Amino acid sequence: MKSTSYNFDTLAVHIDQEHNAEKGAVVIPITLSTTFEKKYPNIHEGFEYARTNNPTRQKLEKSVADLEKGKWGLAFSSGSATLSTICQLFETGDHILVIDDVYGGTHRYFSQVLVKSGIQFNFSDMMHAETFEKEIRPSTKMVWIEIPTNPLLKICPLTEIIEVSKKHQLLVVVDNTFMSPYNLNPLTLGADIVVHSATKYLNGHSDVVMGLAIGNDLGIYERLKFLQNASGMTPSPFDCYLLMRGIKTLSIRIKAHNENAIRVAEFLEKHPNVERVIYPGLPSHPQHSRAIQLFEKGYGGIISFFIRGDLSKTIEFFQNLSLIVLASSLGGVESLCNHPAFLTHSAVPQDIRLKMGITDNLVRLSVGIEHIDDIINDLKQALDRISTQTSAQ
Ligand code: P1T
């Protein structure tokens, strides 16, 4: 049998394997059947209906739980479906604290969808545990954290926020999409649920949309498992297979993302057409010392930076790119550049966006695993060619 005491790299490679796997197959089969034969008198034994459970999905859920050092995992049809299912744990009058700089779709879900259910929420800076504690109300039930945040890469004092939350019996959910279980395991720090947009690093090939929740508490598992089935936002067996296939190379991919990103960040910081670079691995990052403590293996593959000049310069930069693709999303093997104000965070009202610092000249780069020289050369030529004249706006 597979042992969870293997190193992370080994667990990831053997994600779908176990001795005596069906007919000796080394790779887990994709079970497409939507329904499973039942036999009296044990009618409730085994698989029943594919929305409720499926062998391929079950294997993925268990294996990702091992990678996140949790007892259980549940797969959903997207990262956003994971969020909305977790929020169904709460009732009218309950209150949630959400870190203020979150993925635009997460911001949109809280402020335009959840708000209609009568569940209250507040966005919180969460940069200091003492100020955070003052925002907790008697009705507060959950804390939603991204670390680092999307797109400004803020790093909250995670251990302290968890400690304060536990004192007030709050459910702590950490969106670990950016770090992946290779760089961070929030459950080991006391988080109750870790969530992933598996669409990103876990899959790594920009061809699956999926979400995952992982935890230890079996009571939470039962409630979420019920909602997973009742709400029906489950992934297809084929996508579960693809995700396991992607995860086999998670370790080597994340190592490459970590290594490339620090070099790209150092390059960007020196370029005259770049106003400021945000990367947790740079000493200039405001929470660099927290990053050193939390992310022992590396700082991840996401860099945010501001192009010097007005919006026209940023547009020029995007137009100049040759290898790097302008697109939403992140975490794939290919380098992607995102324009948060107009793509991933366009649902955030402009005044809030600007107050947060998501300005029109902000670029978010998902550094891929291409050769480092090719990534830097593309960025260099795109930045060098930004015209020096000021455009009339
Ligand atoms: O796209 P989906 O699988 O539904 O995941 C949503 C989500 C959740 N959490 C984080 C931290 C995310 O970044 C995302 C999705 N983000 C993008 C599509 C993006 O480009 O930032």
mmCIF file of C-alpha atoms and ligand atoms in Angstrom:
data_model
loop_
_atom_site.group_PDB
_atom_site.id
_atom_site.type_symbol
_atom_site.label_atom_id
_atom_site.label_comp_id
_atom_site.label_asym_id
_atom_site.label_seq_id
_atom_site.Cartn_x
_atom_site.Cartn_y
_atom_site.Cartn_z
ATOM 1 C CA MET A 1 0.000 0.000 0.000
ATOM 2 C CA LYS A 2 1.038 3.573 -0.603
ATOM 3 C CA SER A 3 2.451 5.246 2.492
ATOM 4 C CA THR A 4 1.692 8.882 3.306
ATOM 5 C CA SER A 5 5.159 9.074 4.877
ATOM 6 C CA TYR A 6 6.756 9.280 1.414
ATOM 7 C CA ASN A 7 8.239 12.622 0.420
ATOM 8 C CA PHE A 8 5.950 15.116 -1.341
ATOM 9 C CA ASP A 9 7.596 14.535 -4.756
ATOM 10 C CA THR A 10 6.946 10.787 -4.483
ATOM 11 C CA LEU A 11 3.355 11.165 -3.283
ATOM 12 C CA ALA A 12 2.590 13.490 -6.197
ATOM 13 C CA VAL A 13 4.031 11.094 -8.798
ATOM 14 C CA HIS A 14 2.115 8.139 -7.347
ATOM 15 C CA ILE A 15 -1.122 10.087 -6.966
ATOM 16 C CA ASP A 16 -3.277 7.518 -8.775
ATOM 17 C CA GLN A 17 -1.423 4.371 -7.832
ATOM 18 C CA GLU A 18 -1.816 1.710 -5.248
ATOM 19 C CA HIS A 19 -0.911 -1.959 -5.142
ATOM 20 C CA ASN A 20 -3.582 -4.257 -6.563
ATOM 21 C CA ALA A 21 -5.057 -1.394 -8.609
ATOM 22 C CA GLU A 22 -7.819 -2.618 -10.886
ATOM 23 C CA LYS A 23 -6.428 -5.307 -13.254
ATOM 24 C CA GLY A 24 -2.900 -4.180 -12.391
ATOM 25 C CA ALA A 25 -3.219 -0.897 -14.270
ATOM 26 C CA VAL A 26 -0.439 1.514 -13.366
ATOM 27 C CA VAL A 27 -2.654 4.508 -14.184
ATOM 28 C CA ILE A 28 -6.106 4.805 -12.623
ATOM 29 C CA PRO A 29 -8.954 4.060 -15.058
ATOM 30 C CA ILE A 30 -11.509 6.743 -15.925
ATOM 31 C CA THR A 31 -14.876 5.431 -14.742
ATOM 32 C CA LEU A 32 -17.488 7.065 -16.947
ATOM 33 C CA SER A 33 -20.555 5.186 -15.733
ATOM 34 C CA THR A 34 -23.114 7.582 -14.268
ATOM 35 C CA THR A 35 -24.743 4.853 -12.201
ATOM 36 C CA PHE A 36 -23.690 1.685 -10.394
ATOM 37 C CA GLU A 37 -25.503 -1.614 -9.885
ATOM 38 C CA LYS A 38 -26.959 -2.127 -6.428
ATOM 39 C CA LYS A 39 -27.668 -5.474 -4.775
ATOM 40 C CA TYR A 40 -30.040 -6.345 -1.961
ATOM 41 C CA PRO A 41 -29.675 -6.759 0.934
ATOM 42 C CA ASN A 42 -26.718 -4.325 0.949
ATOM 43 C CA ILE A 43 -28.325 -1.705 -1.276
ATOM 44 C CA HIS A 44 -26.398 1.194 0.276
ATOM 45 C CA GLU A 45 -22.948 -0.359 -0.117
ATOM 46 C CA GLY A 46 -20.450 0.928 -2.691
ATOM 47 C CA PHE A 47 -20.925 3.519 -5.409
ATOM 48 C CA GLU A 48 -24.453 4.563 -6.352
ATOM 49 C CA TYR A 49 -24.649 7.583 -8.655
ATOM 50 C CA ALA A 50 -21.769 9.545 -10.175
ATOM 51 C CA ARG A 51 -22.764 12.965 -8.799
ATOM 52 C CA THR A 52 -22.689 11.455 -5.308
ATOM 53 C CA ASN A 53 -19.419 9.608 -5.821
ATOM 54 C CA ASN A 54 -17.241 8.204 -8.532
ATOM 55 C CA PRO A 55 -14.113 5.997 -8.310
ATOM 56 C CA THR A 56 -11.891 8.359 -10.320
ATOM 57 C CA ARG A 57 -12.987 11.396 -8.294
ATOM 58 C CA GLN A 58 -12.669 9.499 -5.018
ATOM 59 C CA LYS A 59 -9.043 8.652 -5.816
ATOM 60 C CA LEU A 60 -8.251 12.258 -6.679
ATOM 61 C CA GLU A 61 -9.902 13.548 -3.506
ATOM 62 C CA LYS A 62 -7.976 11.159 -1.268
ATOM 63 C CA SER A 63 -4.662 11.823 -2.988
ATOM 64 C CA VAL A 64 -4.940 15.623 -2.855
ATOM 65 C CA ALA A 65 -5.832 15.308 0.835
ATOM 66 C CA ASP A 66 -2.509 13.462 1.315
ATOM 67 C CA LEU A 67 -0.601 16.242 -0.470
ATOM 68 C CA GLU A 68 -2.215 18.901 1.742
ATOM 69 C CA LYS A 69 -1.670 16.749 4.845
ATOM 70 C CA GLY A 70 -5.412 16.499 5.440
ATOM 71 C CA LYS A 71 -7.759 13.612 6.206
ATOM 72 C CA TRP A 72 -10.308 14.286 3.464
ATOM 73 C CA GLY A 73 -10.697 16.063 0.140
ATOM 74 C CA LEU A 74 -13.731 17.047 -1.905
ATOM 75 C CA ALA A 75 -13.675 18.026 -5.569
ATOM 76 C CA PHE A 76 -15.964 20.642 -7.125
ATOM 77 C CA SER A 77 -16.576 21.790 -10.665
ATOM 78 C CA SER A 78 -14.479 24.978 -10.165
ATOM 79 C CA GLY A 79 -12.687 27.000 -7.514
ATOM 80 C CA SER A 80 -15.724 29.294 -7.450
ATOM 81 C CA ALA A 81 -18.069 26.317 -6.934
ATOM 82 C CA THR A 82 -15.921 25.332 -3.940
ATOM 83 C CA LEU A 83 -16.378 28.827 -2.483
ATOM 84 C CA SER A 84 -20.137 28.902 -3.027
ATOM 85 C CA THR A 85 -20.574 25.400 -1.550
ATOM 86 C CA ILE A 86 -18.567 26.283 1.575
ATOM 87 C CA CYS A 87 -20.683 29.432 2.011
ATOM 88 C CA GLN A 88 -23.794 27.218 2.055
ATOM 89 C CA LEU A 89 -22.632 26.046 5.490
ATOM 90 C CA PHE A 90 -23.930 29.380 6.843
ATOM 91 C CA GLU A 91 -27.298 30.987 7.439
ATOM 92 C CA THR A 92 -28.983 34.378 7.279
ATOM 93 C CA GLY A 93 -27.494 36.608 9.955
ATOM 94 C CA ASP A 94 -24.115 34.861 10.014
ATOM 95 C CA HIS A 95 -21.094 37.034 9.283
ATOM 96 C CA ILE A 96 -17.921 36.266 7.320
ATOM 97 C CA LEU A 97 -14.592 38.126 7.253
ATOM 98 C CA VAL A 98 -12.883 38.030 3.857
ATOM 99 C CA ILE A 99 -9.375 39.267 3.153
ATOM 100 C CA ASP A 100 -9.789 42.428 1.094
ATOM 101 C CA ASP A 101 -7.519 41.686 -1.869
ATOM 102 C CA VAL A 102 -9.053 38.533 -3.378
ATOM 103 C CA TYR A 103 -9.548 37.103 -6.851
ATOM 104 C CA GLY A 104 -12.121 39.307 -8.644
ATOM 105 C CA GLY A 105 -14.572 36.398 -8.971
ATOM 106 C CA THR A 106 -14.382 35.779 -5.210
ATOM 107 C CA HIS A 107 -15.003 39.490 -4.583
ATOM 108 C CA ARG A 108 -17.961 39.325 -6.991
ATOM 109 C CA TYR A 109 -19.393 36.220 -5.296
ATOM 110 C CA PHE A 110 -19.384 37.798 -1.837
ATOM 111 C CA SER A 111 -20.579 41.257 -2.853
ATOM 112 C CA GLN A 112 -23.099 40.384 -5.590
ATOM 113 C CA VAL A 113 -24.312 36.833 -4.847
ATOM 114 C CA LEU A 114 -23.873 35.899 -1.177
ATOM 115 C CA VAL A 115 -25.078 39.301 -0.023
ATOM 116 C CA LYS A 116 -28.573 38.424 -1.328
ATOM 117 C CA SER A 117 -28.803 35.422 1.032
ATOM 118 C CA GLY A 118 -28.746 37.632 4.112
ATOM 119 C CA ILE A 119 -25.320 36.324 5.113
ATOM 120 C CA GLN A 120 -23.204 39.330 6.019
ATOM 121 C CA PHE A 121 -19.576 39.846 5.215
ATOM 122 C CA ASN A 122 -16.820 42.417 5.452
ATOM 123 C CA PHE A 123 -13.586 42.736 3.589
ATOM 124 C CA SER A 124 -10.703 42.971 6.040
ATOM 125 C CA ASP A 125 -7.099 44.024 5.562
ATOM 126 C CA MET A 126 -5.897 41.211 7.909
ATOM 127 C CA MET A 127 -2.350 42.561 7.958
ATOM 128 C CA HIS A 128 -2.357 42.806 11.768
ATOM 129 C CA ALA A 129 -3.917 40.204 14.063
ATOM 130 C CA GLU A 130 -4.880 42.822 16.705
ATOM 131 C CA THR A 131 -6.887 44.988 14.265
ATOM 132 C CA PHE A 132 -8.362 41.852 12.731
ATOM 133 C CA GLU A 133 -9.629 40.684 16.130
ATOM 134 C CA LYS A 134 -11.538 43.956 16.572
ATOM 135 C CA GLU A 135 -13.498 43.217 13.370
ATOM 136 C CA ILE A 136 -14.847 39.912 14.719
ATOM 137 C CA ARG A 137 -18.527 40.134 15.685
ATOM 138 C CA PRO A 138 -20.600 37.754 17.834
ATOM 139 C CA SER A 139 -22.190 36.574 14.541
ATOM 140 C CA THR A 140 -18.868 36.019 12.745
ATOM 141 C CA LYS A 141 -18.527 32.391 11.676
ATOM 142 C CA MET A 142 -15.839 32.173 9.013
ATOM 143 C CA VAL A 143 -12.589 33.804 7.881
ATOM 144 C CA TRP A 144 -11.659 33.578 4.203
ATOM 145 C CA ILE A 145 -7.957 34.087 3.476
ATOM 146 C CA GLU A 146 -5.878 34.148 0.312
ATOM 147 C CA ILE A 147 -2.133 33.917 0.827
ATOM 148 C CA PRO A 148 -0.540 35.625 -1.002
ATOM 149 C CA THR A 149 -3.571 37.629 -2.156
ATOM 150 C CA ASN A 150 -4.652 37.973 -5.771
ATOM 151 C CA PRO A 151 -3.363 40.193 -7.346
ATOM 152 C CA LEU A 152 -1.368 42.348 -4.884
ATOM 153 C CA LEU A 153 0.410 39.420 -3.199
ATOM 154 C CA LYS A 154 -0.184 40.612 0.355
ATOM 155 C CA ILE A 155 0.919 38.140 3.008
ATOM 156 C CA CYS A 156 -1.121 38.173 6.211
ATOM 157 C CA PRO A 157 0.340 36.939 9.509
ATOM 158 C CA LEU A 158 -1.310 33.574 8.885
ATOM 159 C CA THR A 159 -0.381 31.827 12.138
ATOM 160 C CA GLU A 160 -1.570 34.778 14.261
ATOM 161 C CA ILE A 161 -4.809 35.210 12.273
ATOM 162 C CA ILE A 162 -5.538 31.500 12.738
ATOM 163 C CA GLU A 163 -4.768 31.752 16.459
ATOM 164 C CA VAL A 164 -7.140 34.706 16.969
ATOM 165 C CA SER A 165 -9.831 33.017 14.842
ATOM 166 C CA LYS A 166 -9.615 29.824 16.885
ATOM 167 C CA LYS A 167 -10.025 31.867 20.087
ATOM 168 C CA HIS A 168 -13.373 33.030 18.654
ATOM 169 C CA GLN A 169 -14.287 29.571 17.244
ATOM 170 C CA LEU A 170 -14.284 30.777 13.645
ATOM 171 C CA LEU A 171 -13.895 28.437 10.687
ATOM 172 C CA VAL A 172 -10.648 29.332 8.930
ATOM 173 C CA VAL A 173 -10.519 28.748 5.191
ATOM 174 C CA VAL A 174 -7.263 29.332 3.337
ATOM 175 C CA ASP A 175 -7.239 29.608 -0.439
ATOM 176 C CA ASN A 176 -3.858 28.038 -1.197
ATOM 177 C CA THR A 177 -4.141 28.312 -4.982
ATOM 178 C CA PHE A 178 -1.076 30.549 -5.443
ATOM 179 C CA MET A 179 1.342 28.576 -3.265
ATOM 180 C CA SER A 180 0.126 25.029 -4.059
ATOM 181 C CA PRO A 181 0.642 22.270 -1.474
ATOM 182 C CA TYR A 182 4.274 22.117 -2.539
ATOM 183 C CA ASN A 183 5.080 25.538 -1.043
ATOM 184 C CA LEU A 184 2.560 25.742 1.825
ATOM 185 C CA ASN A 185 0.279 23.438 3.852
ATOM 186 C CA PRO A 186 -2.096 25.696 5.822
ATOM 187 C CA LEU A 187 -3.748 22.736 7.617
ATOM 188 C CA THR A 188 -0.495 22.146 9.489
ATOM 189 C CA LEU A 189 -0.774 25.733 10.798
ATOM 190 C CA GLY A 190 -4.292 25.123 12.114
ATOM 191 C CA ALA A 191 -6.530 26.120 9.185
ATOM 192 C CA ASP A 192 -9.804 24.168 9.037
ATOM 193 C CA ILE A 193 -10.221 24.016 5.265
ATOM 194 C CA VAL A 194 -7.749 24.561 2.455
ATOM 195 C CA VAL A 195 -9.244 25.380 -0.926
ATOM 196 C CA HIS A 196 -7.723 25.370 -4.377
ATOM 197 C CA SER A 197 -8.696 26.588 -7.737
ATOM 198 C CA ALA A 198 -7.261 23.344 -9.133
ATOM 199 C CA THR A 199 -7.593 25.059 -12.525
ATOM 200 C CA LYS A 200 -4.221 26.632 -11.709
ATOM 201 C CA TYR A 201 -1.050 24.981 -10.364
ATOM 202 C CA LEU A 202 -2.541 21.642 -9.306
ATOM 203 C CA ASN A 203 -3.489 20.878 -12.883
ATOM 204 C CA GLY A 204 -0.779 23.034 -14.405
ATOM 205 C CA HIS A 205 -1.727 22.695 -18.069
ATOM 206 C CA SER A 206 -4.558 25.233 -18.496
ATOM 207 C CA ASP A 207 -7.001 22.576 -19.663
ATOM 208 C CA VAL A 208 -9.135 21.757 -16.597
ATOM 209 C CA VAL A 209 -11.464 23.928 -14.505
ATOM 210 C CA MET A 210 -11.870 22.436 -11.023
ATOM 211 C CA GLY A 211 -11.866 23.225 -7.326
ATOM 212 C CA LEU A 212 -10.905 21.295 -4.208
ATOM 213 C CA ALA A 213 -11.523 21.576 -0.487
ATOM 214 C CA ILE A 214 -9.337 19.673 1.969
ATOM 215 C CA GLY A 215 -9.600 19.366 5.744
ATOM 216 C CA ASN A 216 -9.298 17.210 8.852
ATOM 217 C CA ASP A 217 -12.567 17.636 10.754
ATOM 218 C CA LEU A 218 -14.961 14.829 9.887
ATOM 219 C CA GLY A 219 -18.027 16.847 10.929
ATOM 220 C CA ILE A 220 -17.165 19.534 8.365
ATOM 221 C CA TYR A 221 -16.525 16.786 5.814
ATOM 222 C CA GLU A 222 -19.994 15.282 6.312
ATOM 223 C CA ARG A 223 -21.685 18.675 5.896
ATOM 224 C CA LEU A 224 -19.673 19.574 2.792
ATOM 225 C CA LYS A 225 -20.063 16.106 1.285
ATOM 226 C CA PHE A 226 -23.836 16.486 1.677
ATOM 227 C CA LEU A 227 -23.721 19.913 -0.033
ATOM 228 C CA GLN A 228 -21.407 18.647 -2.784
ATOM 229 C CA ASN A 229 -24.036 16.067 -3.720
ATOM 230 C CA ALA A 230 -27.115 18.199 -3.009
ATOM 231 C CA SER A 231 -25.843 21.255 -4.922
ATOM 232 C CA GLY A 232 -24.337 19.069 -7.606
ATOM 233 C CA MET A 233 -21.300 21.116 -8.573
ATOM 234 C CA THR A 234 -19.041 18.116 -9.194
ATOM 235 C CA PRO A 235 -16.294 17.622 -11.801
ATOM 236 C CA SER A 236 -16.363 15.034 -14.567
ATOM 237 C CA PRO A 237 -14.351 11.793 -14.221
ATOM 238 C CA PHE A 238 -12.284 12.810 -17.251
ATOM 239 C CA ASP A 239 -11.291 16.095 -15.603
ATOM 240 C CA CYS A 240 -10.422 14.185 -12.407
ATOM 241 C CA TYR A 241 -8.148 11.959 -14.459
ATOM 242 C CA LEU A 242 -6.520 14.964 -16.148
ATOM 243 C CA LEU A 243 -5.953 16.598 -12.777
ATOM 244 C CA MET A 244 -4.188 13.515 -11.422
ATOM 245 C CA ARG A 245 -2.090 13.401 -14.553
ATOM 246 C CA GLY A 246 -1.129 17.052 -13.989
ATOM 247 C CA ILE A 247 -0.336 16.543 -10.317
ATOM 248 C CA LYS A 248 2.282 13.893 -11.104
ATOM 249 C CA THR A 249 4.598 16.712 -12.201
ATOM 250 C CA LEU A 250 3.524 19.228 -9.540
ATOM 251 C CA SER A 251 6.843 19.116 -7.673
ATOM 252 C CA ILE A 252 9.095 19.670 -10.645
ATOM 253 C CA ARG A 253 6.751 22.298 -12.073
ATOM 254 C CA ILE A 254 6.574 24.287 -8.835
ATOM 255 C CA LYS A 255 10.345 24.054 -8.377
ATOM 256 C CA ALA A 256 10.756 25.524 -11.875
ATOM 257 C CA HIS A 257 8.088 28.222 -11.248
ATOM 258 C CA ASN A 258 9.815 29.174 -7.960
ATOM 259 C CA GLU A 259 13.257 29.322 -9.591
ATOM 260 C CA ASN A 260 12.156 31.248 -12.686
ATOM 261 C CA ALA A 261 9.982 33.736 -10.804
ATOM 262 C CA ILE A 262 12.686 35.015 -8.465
ATOM 263 C CA ARG A 263 14.990 35.648 -11.435
ATOM 264 C CA VAL A 264 12.234 37.404 -13.387
ATOM 265 C CA ALA A 265 11.325 39.526 -10.339
ATOM 266 C CA GLU A 266 14.963 40.594 -9.921
ATOM 267 C CA PHE A 267 15.136 41.492 -13.617
ATOM 268 C CA LEU A 268 11.891 43.510 -13.523
ATOM 269 C CA GLU A 269 13.000 45.415 -10.438
ATOM 270 C CA LYS A 270 15.969 46.807 -12.376
ATOM 271 C CA HIS A 271 14.084 47.815 -15.518
ATOM 272 C CA PRO A 272 13.561 51.602 -15.905
ATOM 273 C CA ASN A 273 10.069 51.162 -17.401
ATOM 274 C CA VAL A 274 8.894 49.264 -14.330
ATOM 275 C CA GLU A 275 7.718 51.454 -11.482
ATOM 276 C CA ARG A 276 7.460 48.798 -8.760
ATOM 277 C CA VAL A 277 7.588 45.027 -8.429
ATOM 278 C CA ILE A 278 5.678 42.942 -5.879
ATOM 279 C CA TYR A 279 7.098 39.470 -5.294
ATOM 280 C CA PRO A 280 7.221 37.733 -1.889
ATOM 281 C CA GLY A 281 10.795 36.560 -2.548
ATOM 282 C CA LEU A 282 12.188 40.071 -2.996
ATOM 283 C CA PRO A 283 13.586 41.871 0.065
ATOM 284 C CA SER A 284 11.548 44.908 -1.115
ATOM 285 C CA HIS A 285 8.253 43.039 -0.510
ATOM 286 C CA PRO A 286 6.572 44.657 2.535
ATOM 287 C CA GLN A 287 6.000 41.250 4.159
ATOM 288 C CA HIS A 288 9.189 39.543 2.964
ATOM 289 C CA SER A 289 10.111 38.341 6.467
ATOM 290 C CA ARG A 290 6.677 36.652 6.790
ATOM 291 C CA ALA A 291 7.220 35.038 3.400
ATOM 292 C CA ILE A 292 10.573 33.625 4.541
ATOM 293 C CA GLN A 293 8.906 32.087 7.583
ATOM 294 C CA LEU A 294 5.858 30.687 5.798
ATOM 295 C CA PHE A 295 7.170 29.578 2.417
ATOM 296 C CA GLU A 296 10.141 27.374 3.135
ATOM 297 C CA LYS A 297 10.576 25.903 -0.350
ATOM 298 C CA GLY A 298 9.934 28.944 -2.551
ATOM 299 C CA TYR A 299 7.839 32.021 -3.152
ATOM 300 C CA GLY A 300 5.642 30.822 -6.000
ATOM 301 C CA GLY A 301 5.341 31.795 -9.638
ATOM 302 C CA ILE A 302 3.238 34.965 -9.490
ATOM 303 C CA ILE A 303 4.714 38.457 -9.808
ATOM 304 C CA SER A 304 2.762 41.699 -9.911
ATOM 305 C CA PHE A 305 4.340 44.878 -11.227
ATOM 306 C CA PHE A 306 3.436 48.390 -12.319
ATOM 307 C CA ILE A 307 4.441 49.780 -15.702
ATOM 308 C CA ARG A 308 5.786 53.316 -15.520
ATOM 309 C CA GLY A 309 3.486 55.846 -17.188
ATOM 310 C CA ASP A 310 -0.173 55.973 -18.090
ATOM 311 C CA LEU A 311 -2.480 53.183 -19.317
ATOM 312 C CA SER A 312 -1.259 53.552 -22.908
ATOM 313 C CA LYS A 313 2.227 52.386 -21.832
ATOM 314 C CA THR A 314 0.786 49.283 -20.199
ATOM 315 C CA ILE A 315 -1.234 48.501 -23.325
ATOM 316 C CA GLU A 316 1.915 48.966 -25.413
ATOM 317 C CA PHE A 317 3.745 46.528 -23.150
ATOM 318 C CA PHE A 318 1.041 43.877 -23.660
ATOM 319 C CA GLN A 319 1.062 44.474 -27.404
ATOM 320 C CA ASN A 320 4.856 44.124 -27.520
ATOM 321 C CA LEU A 321 4.882 40.700 -25.872
ATOM 322 C CA SER A 322 5.742 37.897 -28.226
ATOM 323 C CA LEU A 323 6.173 34.676 -26.206
ATOM 324 C CA ILE A 324 4.112 35.571 -23.146
ATOM 325 C CA VAL A 325 0.360 35.443 -23.660
ATOM 326 C CA LEU A 326 -2.080 38.100 -22.392
ATOM 327 C CA ALA A 327 -4.806 36.067 -20.664
ATOM 328 C CA SER A 328 -6.653 35.537 -17.401
ATOM 329 C CA SER A 329 -5.708 32.597 -15.212
ATOM 330 C CA LEU A 330 -2.347 31.439 -13.950
ATOM 331 C CA GLY A 331 -0.391 28.429 -12.814
ATOM 332 C CA GLY A 332 0.033 26.726 -16.173
ATOM 333 C CA VAL A 333 3.370 25.647 -17.632
ATOM 334 C CA GLU A 334 3.196 28.600 -20.020
ATOM 335 C CA SER A 335 3.878 32.193 -18.913
ATOM 336 C CA LEU A 336 0.707 34.290 -18.881
ATOM 337 C CA CYS A 337 0.357 38.019 -18.365
ATOM 338 C CA ASN A 338 -2.887 39.374 -16.932
ATOM 339 C CA HIS A 339 -4.229 42.935 -16.855
ATOM 340 C CA PRO A 340 -6.223 42.755 -13.573
ATOM 341 C CA ALA A 341 -8.111 46.060 -13.978
ATOM 342 C CA PHE A 342 -9.598 44.893 -17.282
ATOM 343 C CA LEU A 343 -9.668 41.099 -16.907
ATOM 344 C CA THR A 344 -9.628 39.189 -13.602
ATOM 345 C CA HIS A 345 -10.683 42.120 -11.397
ATOM 346 C CA SER A 346 -12.973 44.017 -13.757
ATOM 347 C CA ALA A 347 -15.967 42.949 -11.605
ATOM 348 C CA VAL A 348 -14.530 44.865 -8.638
ATOM 349 C CA PRO A 349 -16.034 48.390 -8.632
ATOM 350 C CA GLN A 350 -13.473 50.890 -9.902
ATOM 351 C CA ASP A 351 -13.348 52.990 -6.705
ATOM 352 C CA ILE A 352 -12.653 49.898 -4.541
ATOM 353 C CA ARG A 353 -10.147 48.582 -7.058
ATOM 354 C CA LEU A 354 -8.225 51.856 -7.118
ATOM 355 C CA LYS A 355 -8.363 52.215 -3.324
ATOM 356 C CA MET A 356 -6.859 48.725 -3.063
ATOM 357 C CA GLY A 357 -4.042 49.663 -5.454
ATOM 358 C CA ILE A 358 -5.248 47.679 -8.467
ATOM 359 C CA THR A 359 -4.474 50.494 -10.864
ATOM 360 C CA ASP A 360 -4.662 50.436 -14.651
ATOM 361 C CA ASN A 361 -0.878 50.014 -14.943
ATOM 362 C CA LEU A 362 -0.798 46.851 -12.804
ATOM 363 C CA VAL A 363 0.363 43.705 -14.587
ATOM 364 C CA ARG A 364 0.158 40.241 -13.039
ATOM 365 C CA LEU A 365 2.605 37.747 -14.465
ATOM 366 C CA SER A 366 2.280 33.999 -14.026
ATOM 367 C CA VAL A 367 5.845 32.898 -14.686
ATOM 368 C CA GLY A 368 5.889 29.631 -16.603
ATOM 369 C CA ILE A 369 8.490 26.900 -16.824
ATOM 370 C CA GLU A 370 9.960 27.942 -20.180
ATOM 371 C CA HIS A 371 13.721 28.588 -20.315
ATOM 372 C CA ILE A 372 14.451 31.564 -18.070
ATOM 373 C CA ASP A 373 16.386 33.409 -20.827
ATOM 374 C CA ASP A 374 13.388 33.263 -23.183
ATOM 375 C CA ILE A 375 11.018 34.627 -20.534
ATOM 376 C CA ILE A 376 13.341 37.471 -19.578
ATOM 377 C CA ASN A 377 14.203 38.288 -23.215
ATOM 378 C CA ASP A 378 10.522 38.593 -24.077
ATOM 379 C CA LEU A 379 9.842 40.860 -21.106
ATOM 380 C CA LYS A 380 12.950 42.908 -21.883
ATOM 381 C CA GLN A 381 12.061 43.562 -25.502
ATOM 382 C CA ALA A 382 8.430 44.351 -24.559
ATOM 383 C CA LEU A 383 9.531 46.816 -21.876
ATOM 384 C CA ASP A 384 12.390 48.326 -23.935
ATOM 385 C CA ARG A 385 10.039 49.073 -26.841
ATOM 386 C CA ILE A 386 7.534 51.080 -24.785
ATOM 387 C CA SER A 387 7.602 54.486 -26.432
ATOM 388 C CA THR A 388 9.114 57.326 -24.462
ATOM 389 C CA GLN A 389 6.693 60.036 -25.699
ATOM 390 C CA THR A 390 3.822 60.875 -23.385
ATOM 391 C CA SER A 391 0.560 60.050 -25.113
ATOM 392 C CA ALA A 392 -2.318 62.567 -25.061
ATOM 393 C CA GLN A 393 -5.042 60.880 -22.973
HETATM 394 O O1 P1T B 1 -11.604 29.883 -11.873
HETATM 395 P P1 P1T B 1 -11.988 28.987 -10.745
HETATM 396 O O2 P1T B 1 -11.483 27.600 -10.877
HETATM 397 O O3 P1T B 1 -13.449 29.063 -10.442
HETATM 398 O O4 P1T B 1 -11.219 29.528 -9.439
HETATM 399 C C1 P1T B 1 -11.525 30.730 -8.832
HETATM 400 C C2 P1T B 1 -10.321 31.230 -8.067
HETATM 401 C C3 P1T B 1 -10.237 31.006 -6.715
HETATM 402 N N1 P1T B 1 -9.166 31.416 -5.991
HETATM 403 C C4 P1T B 1 -8.138 32.055 -6.572
HETATM 404 C C5 P1T B 1 -6.981 32.509 -5.741
HETATM 405 C C6 P1T B 1 -8.148 32.296 -7.937
HETATM 406 O O5 P1T B 1 -7.095 32.926 -8.488
HETATM 407 C C7 P1T B 1 -9.261 31.880 -8.721
HETATM 408 C C8 P1T B 1 -9.344 32.125 -10.186
HETATM 409 N N2 P1T B 1 -8.439 33.085 -10.656
HETATM 410 C C9 P1T B 1 -8.285 33.478 -11.939
HETATM 411 C C10 P1T B 1 -9.000 32.986 -12.971
HETATM 412 C C11 P1T B 1 -7.260 34.513 -12.144
HETATM 413 O O6 P1T B 1 -6.799 34.723 -13.290
HETATM 414 O O7 P1T B 1 -6.841 35.115 -11.154
#
